[in-house]
Short mmCIF file of C-alpha atoms in Angstrom, two decimals:
data_model
loop_
_atom_site.label_atom_id
_atom_site.label_comp_id
_atom_site.label_asym_id
_atom_site.label_seq_id
_atom_site.Cartn_x
_atom_site.Cartn_y
_atom_site.Cartn_z
CA UNK A 884 30.52 -62.31 -4.54
CA UNK A 885 29.22 -58.83 -4.02
CA UNK A 886 28.65 -57.80 -0.42
CA UNK A 887 26.55 -54.99 0.93
CA UNK A 888 27.17 -53.73 4.46
CA UNK A 889 24.85 -51.68 6.61
CA UNK A 890 26.76 -50.91 9.76
CA UNK A 891 23.84 -49.43 11.74
CA UNK A 892 21.39 -52.13 12.89
CA UNK A 893 19.20 -49.44 14.49
CA UNK A 894 18.77 -45.69 14.16
CA UNK A 895 16.32 -43.22 15.61
CA UNK A 896 15.25 -39.70 14.73
CA UNK A 897 12.89 -37.07 16.03
CA UNK A 898 9.96 -36.18 13.84
CA UNK A 899 10.81 -33.33 11.39
CA UNK A 900 14.55 -33.91 11.85
CA UNK A 901 17.03 -35.38 9.36
CA UNK A 902 18.66 -38.79 9.55
CA UNK A 903 21.29 -40.52 7.43
CA UNK A 904 21.54 -44.27 6.97
CA UNK A 905 24.87 -45.72 5.87
CA UNK A 906 25.64 -48.37 3.27
CA UNK A 907 28.87 -49.61 1.76
CA UNK A 908 29.37 -52.27 -0.88
CA UNK A 909 32.12 -54.29 -2.44
CA UNK A 910 32.37 -54.88 -6.18
CA UNK A 911 34.89 -55.01 -8.98
CA UNK A 912 32.34 -53.88 -11.55
CA UNK A 913 32.21 -50.33 -12.89
CA UNK A 914 28.57 -50.33 -13.96
CA UNK A 915 25.82 -51.20 -11.54
CA UNK A 916 22.71 -49.89 -9.80
CA UNK A 917 22.07 -49.22 -6.16
CA UNK A 918 18.71 -49.18 -4.43
CA UNK A 919 17.19 -48.37 -1.09
CA UNK A 920 14.09 -50.36 -0.12
CA UNK A 921 11.81 -49.69 2.83
CA UNK A 922 10.01 -52.47 4.73
CA UNK A 923 7.35 -51.15 7.14
CA UNK A 924 5.69 -53.37 9.77
CA UNK A 925 3.38 -54.69 7.04
CA UNK A 926 6.58 -56.31 5.64
CA UNK A 927 5.90 -55.15 2.11
CA UNK A 928 9.11 -54.13 0.31
CA UNK A 929 8.81 -50.63 -1.14
CA UNK A 930 11.37 -49.02 -3.43
CA UNK A 931 12.54 -45.69 -2.02
CA UNK A 932 15.22 -44.53 -4.43
CA UNK A 933 17.69 -45.81 -7.04
CA UNK A 934 21.09 -44.64 -8.30
CA UNK A 935 22.99 -45.51 -11.48
CA UNK A 936 26.71 -45.89 -10.85
CA UNK A 937 27.69 -44.05 -14.03
CA UNK A 938 25.77 -40.94 -12.96
CA UNK A 939 27.68 -38.56 -10.74
CA UNK A 940 24.56 -36.66 -9.73
CA UNK A 941 22.99 -37.93 -6.53
CA UNK A 942 19.43 -39.19 -6.87
CA UNK A 943 16.60 -37.38 -5.08
CA UNK A 944 12.99 -38.37 -4.46
CA UNK A 945 11.10 -35.74 -2.47
CA UNK A 946 12.39 -35.99 1.12
CA UNK A 947 14.77 -38.82 0.27
CA UNK A 948 18.22 -38.28 -1.20
CA UNK A 949 21.42 -40.24 -1.50
CA UNK A 950 25.10 -39.45 -1.11
CA UNK A 951 26.81 -41.68 -3.66
CA UNK A 952 30.59 -41.87 -3.38
CA UNK A 953 31.71 -44.31 -6.09
CA UNK A 954 35.40 -44.34 -5.21
CA UNK A 955 34.61 -45.03 -1.58
CA UNK A 956 31.84 -47.51 -2.56
CA UNK A 957 29.46 -45.71 -0.26
CA UNK A 958 25.74 -45.12 -0.75
CA UNK A 959 24.03 -43.38 2.17
CA UNK A 960 20.35 -42.43 2.39
CA UNK A 961 19.29 -39.10 3.85
CA UNK A 962 15.72 -38.65 5.04
CA UNK A 963 14.76 -35.01 5.58
CA UNK A 964 11.79 -33.76 7.59
CA UNK A 965 11.26 -37.26 9.02
CA UNK A 966 7.67 -38.40 9.45
CA UNK A 967 6.15 -41.08 11.66
CA UNK A 968 5.37 -43.08 8.52
CA UNK A 969 9.07 -43.31 7.73
CA UNK A 970 9.53 -45.77 10.58
CA UNK A 971 10.58 -49.03 8.95
CA UNK A 972 13.45 -51.37 8.17
CA UNK A 973 15.59 -49.93 5.39
CA UNK A 974 17.59 -52.16 3.08
CA UNK A 975 20.40 -51.13 0.78
CA UNK A 976 20.77 -53.27 -2.35
CA UNK A 977 23.23 -53.66 -5.22
CA UNK A 978 22.51 -54.93 -8.73
CA UNK A 979 25.22 -55.71 -11.29
CA UNK A 980 24.90 -54.35 -14.82
CA UNK A 981 26.84 -57.18 -16.44
CA UNK A 982 28.62 -60.45 -15.80
CA UNK A 983 27.54 -63.72 -14.25
CA UNK A 984 25.59 -61.97 -11.51
CA UNK A 985 23.61 -59.80 -13.94
CA UNK A 986 20.24 -58.82 -12.58
CA UNK A 987 20.67 -60.31 -9.12
CA UNK A 988 19.98 -58.09 -6.13
CA UNK A 989 22.34 -58.27 -3.16
CA UNK A 990 20.93 -56.90 0.08
CA UNK A 991 22.45 -55.55 3.25
CA UNK A 992 21.15 -56.73 6.62
CA UNK A 993 19.02 -53.66 7.11
CA UNK A 994 18.72 -50.68 9.43
CA UNK A 995 15.69 -50.40 11.69
CA UNK A 996 14.59 -46.75 11.80
CA UNK A 997 12.47 -45.47 14.68
CA UNK A 998 10.81 -42.06 14.43
CA UNK A 999 9.93 -40.34 17.70
CA UNK A 1000 7.05 -37.83 17.86
CA UNK B 858 -4.08 -53.25 -10.72
CA UNK B 859 -0.95 -55.21 -11.58
CA UNK B 860 1.02 -56.84 -8.85
CA UNK B 861 2.42 -59.94 -7.22
CA UNK B 862 0.22 -62.23 -5.13
CA UNK B 863 1.71 -64.62 -2.61
CA UNK B 864 -0.32 -67.22 -0.82
CA UNK B 865 -0.92 -68.27 1.80
CA UNK B 866 0.01 -65.45 4.15
CA UNK B 867 0.80 -67.92 6.94
CA UNK B 868 1.82 -71.56 6.55
CA UNK B 869 2.68 -74.29 9.01
CA UNK B 870 4.78 -77.32 8.21
CA UNK B 871 4.93 -80.61 10.02
CA UNK B 872 8.09 -82.67 10.33
CA UNK B 873 8.92 -84.52 7.11
CA UNK B 874 6.35 -82.62 5.09
CA UNK B 875 6.85 -80.74 1.84
CA UNK B 876 4.96 -77.47 1.47
CA UNK B 877 4.51 -75.21 -1.55
CA UNK B 878 4.37 -71.42 -1.50
CA UNK B 879 2.51 -69.77 -4.34
CA UNK B 880 3.65 -66.70 -6.26
CA UNK B 881 1.63 -65.23 -9.14
CA UNK B 882 2.28 -61.99 -11.03
CA UNK B 883 0.25 -60.14 -13.64
CA UNK B 884 2.92 -57.59 -14.48
CA UNK B 885 4.05 -59.46 -17.61
CA UNK B 886 7.53 -59.71 -16.12
CA UNK B 887 10.00 -62.26 -17.44
CA UNK B 888 12.19 -62.57 -14.35
CA UNK B 889 11.04 -63.90 -10.97
CA UNK B 890 12.85 -64.44 -7.68
CA UNK B 891 12.44 -66.10 -4.30
CA UNK B 892 14.07 -64.65 -1.18
CA UNK B 893 14.26 -65.83 2.38
CA UNK B 894 14.28 -63.27 5.19
CA UNK B 895 15.53 -64.09 8.69
CA UNK B 896 15.90 -61.60 11.54
CA UNK B 897 19.19 -59.73 11.21
CA UNK B 898 20.04 -61.46 7.93
CA UNK B 899 18.50 -59.27 5.28
CA UNK B 900 17.15 -60.99 2.18
CA UNK B 901 18.93 -64.00 0.73
CA UNK B 902 18.27 -65.37 -2.76
CA UNK B 903 16.94 -68.92 -2.97
CA UNK B 904 16.14 -69.37 -6.66
CA UNK B 905 15.53 -67.14 -9.64
CA UNK B 906 14.11 -67.56 -13.12
CA UNK B 907 14.92 -65.38 -16.11
CA UNK B 908 12.38 -66.97 -18.43
CA UNK B 909 9.75 -69.69 -18.60
CA UNK B 910 11.09 -73.25 -18.17
CA UNK B 911 14.42 -71.98 -16.86
CA UNK B 912 15.68 -71.28 -13.34
CA UNK B 913 18.95 -71.03 -11.43
CA UNK B 914 20.01 -71.64 -7.86
CA UNK B 915 20.69 -68.68 -5.66
CA UNK B 916 22.84 -68.58 -2.56
CA UNK B 917 20.73 -70.84 -0.31
CA UNK B 918 18.96 -73.30 -2.65
CA UNK B 919 19.52 -76.46 -0.59
CA UNK B 920 16.24 -77.92 0.63
CA UNK B 921 14.13 -75.94 -1.84
CA UNK B 922 12.80 -76.56 -5.33
CA UNK B 923 10.98 -74.44 -7.91
CA UNK B 924 9.26 -74.68 -11.26
CA UNK B 925 8.45 -72.13 -13.94
CA UNK B 926 5.90 -73.65 -16.29
CA UNK B 927 4.05 -70.38 -16.85
CA UNK B 928 5.30 -66.84 -17.12
CA UNK B 929 2.92 -65.72 -14.39
CA UNK B 930 3.73 -68.37 -11.81
CA UNK B 931 6.85 -69.32 -9.85
CA UNK B 932 5.96 -71.67 -6.95
CA UNK B 933 8.51 -72.56 -4.28
CA UNK B 934 8.49 -75.95 -2.56
CA UNK B 935 10.13 -76.23 0.83
CA UNK B 936 11.14 -79.87 1.13
CA UNK B 937 11.71 -81.99 4.20
CA UNK B 938 15.45 -81.63 3.48
CA UNK B 939 15.26 -78.02 4.62
CA UNK B 940 15.88 -78.49 8.33
CA UNK B 941 15.29 -74.89 9.37
CA UNK B 942 12.44 -73.59 7.23
CA UNK B 943 10.99 -71.09 9.70
CA UNK B 944 11.35 -67.73 7.98
CA UNK B 945 9.57 -65.05 5.98
CA UNK B 946 9.56 -65.76 2.24
CA UNK B 947 9.32 -63.02 -0.37
CA UNK B 948 8.67 -63.41 -4.07
CA UNK B 949 9.72 -60.71 -6.52
CA UNK B 950 9.64 -60.03 -10.24
CA UNK B 951 11.24 -57.67 -12.70
CA UNK B 952 10.75 -56.88 -16.40
CA UNK B 953 13.84 -58.78 -17.52
CA UNK B 954 16.97 -59.81 -15.71
CA UNK B 955 19.11 -57.62 -17.98
CA UNK B 956 17.04 -54.49 -17.33
CA UNK B 957 18.98 -53.84 -14.18
CA UNK B 958 17.77 -50.24 -14.04
CA UNK B 959 14.28 -51.51 -13.35
CA UNK B 960 13.49 -52.39 -9.76
CA UNK B 961 12.24 -55.69 -8.51
CA UNK B 962 8.62 -55.63 -7.36
CA UNK B 963 7.77 -57.66 -4.28
CA UNK B 964 4.78 -59.60 -3.02
CA UNK B 965 3.48 -59.33 0.55
CA UNK B 966 5.29 -62.47 1.69
CA UNK B 967 4.50 -65.80 3.34
CA UNK B 968 5.39 -66.57 6.92
CA UNK B 969 6.36 -70.25 7.29
CA UNK B 970 6.59 -71.91 10.69
CA UNK B 971 7.26 -75.44 11.93
CA UNK B 972 4.56 -77.16 13.97
#
């Protein structure tokens, strides 16, 4: 089964600074998608960014960008110019593009991000 | 506005009681999912359905049951066989299971506790 590992249970950052959240995954597939979801205190799951494994270019969404290293099976999230509203639990997730696990999302255990004013 | 509605927001279960969590979506999505969230555990898949009248077990299906009689609805029953039901439950949907580029959309969740 695919596993997703987030090795940082908690992280903190000063407002306006940059922080990077780590994620690694284990798979034998060559085609798949990776996602970062944000869960604020309201507990609603919000998609932050997605990355296709066959694309070498790292995805970017405004202040959020990823560093995708396919060979290393690493998918880190960088948040630039951190804002108080970025404080949340962040989940990394993997989704297979084929095979018996097609469509299923596998989540890491999450990283709790605190933003200090 | 399209979205996923979960109800109730909070639910309490007595010993030996079955309870049902509601999940309705008006996004015209084929695939629907139920996740359980425990502190420090991330989200774990309970059941999923790729199409009406079809569903498959996820990683932690024991003590749960589902039905998918309508495209819009995917209720989850927590049976008395589930000995540790206290958790936060999230329902999600996506266009189709094979459109893996499309994200899953989530409801606001139901918090289930034992009385």
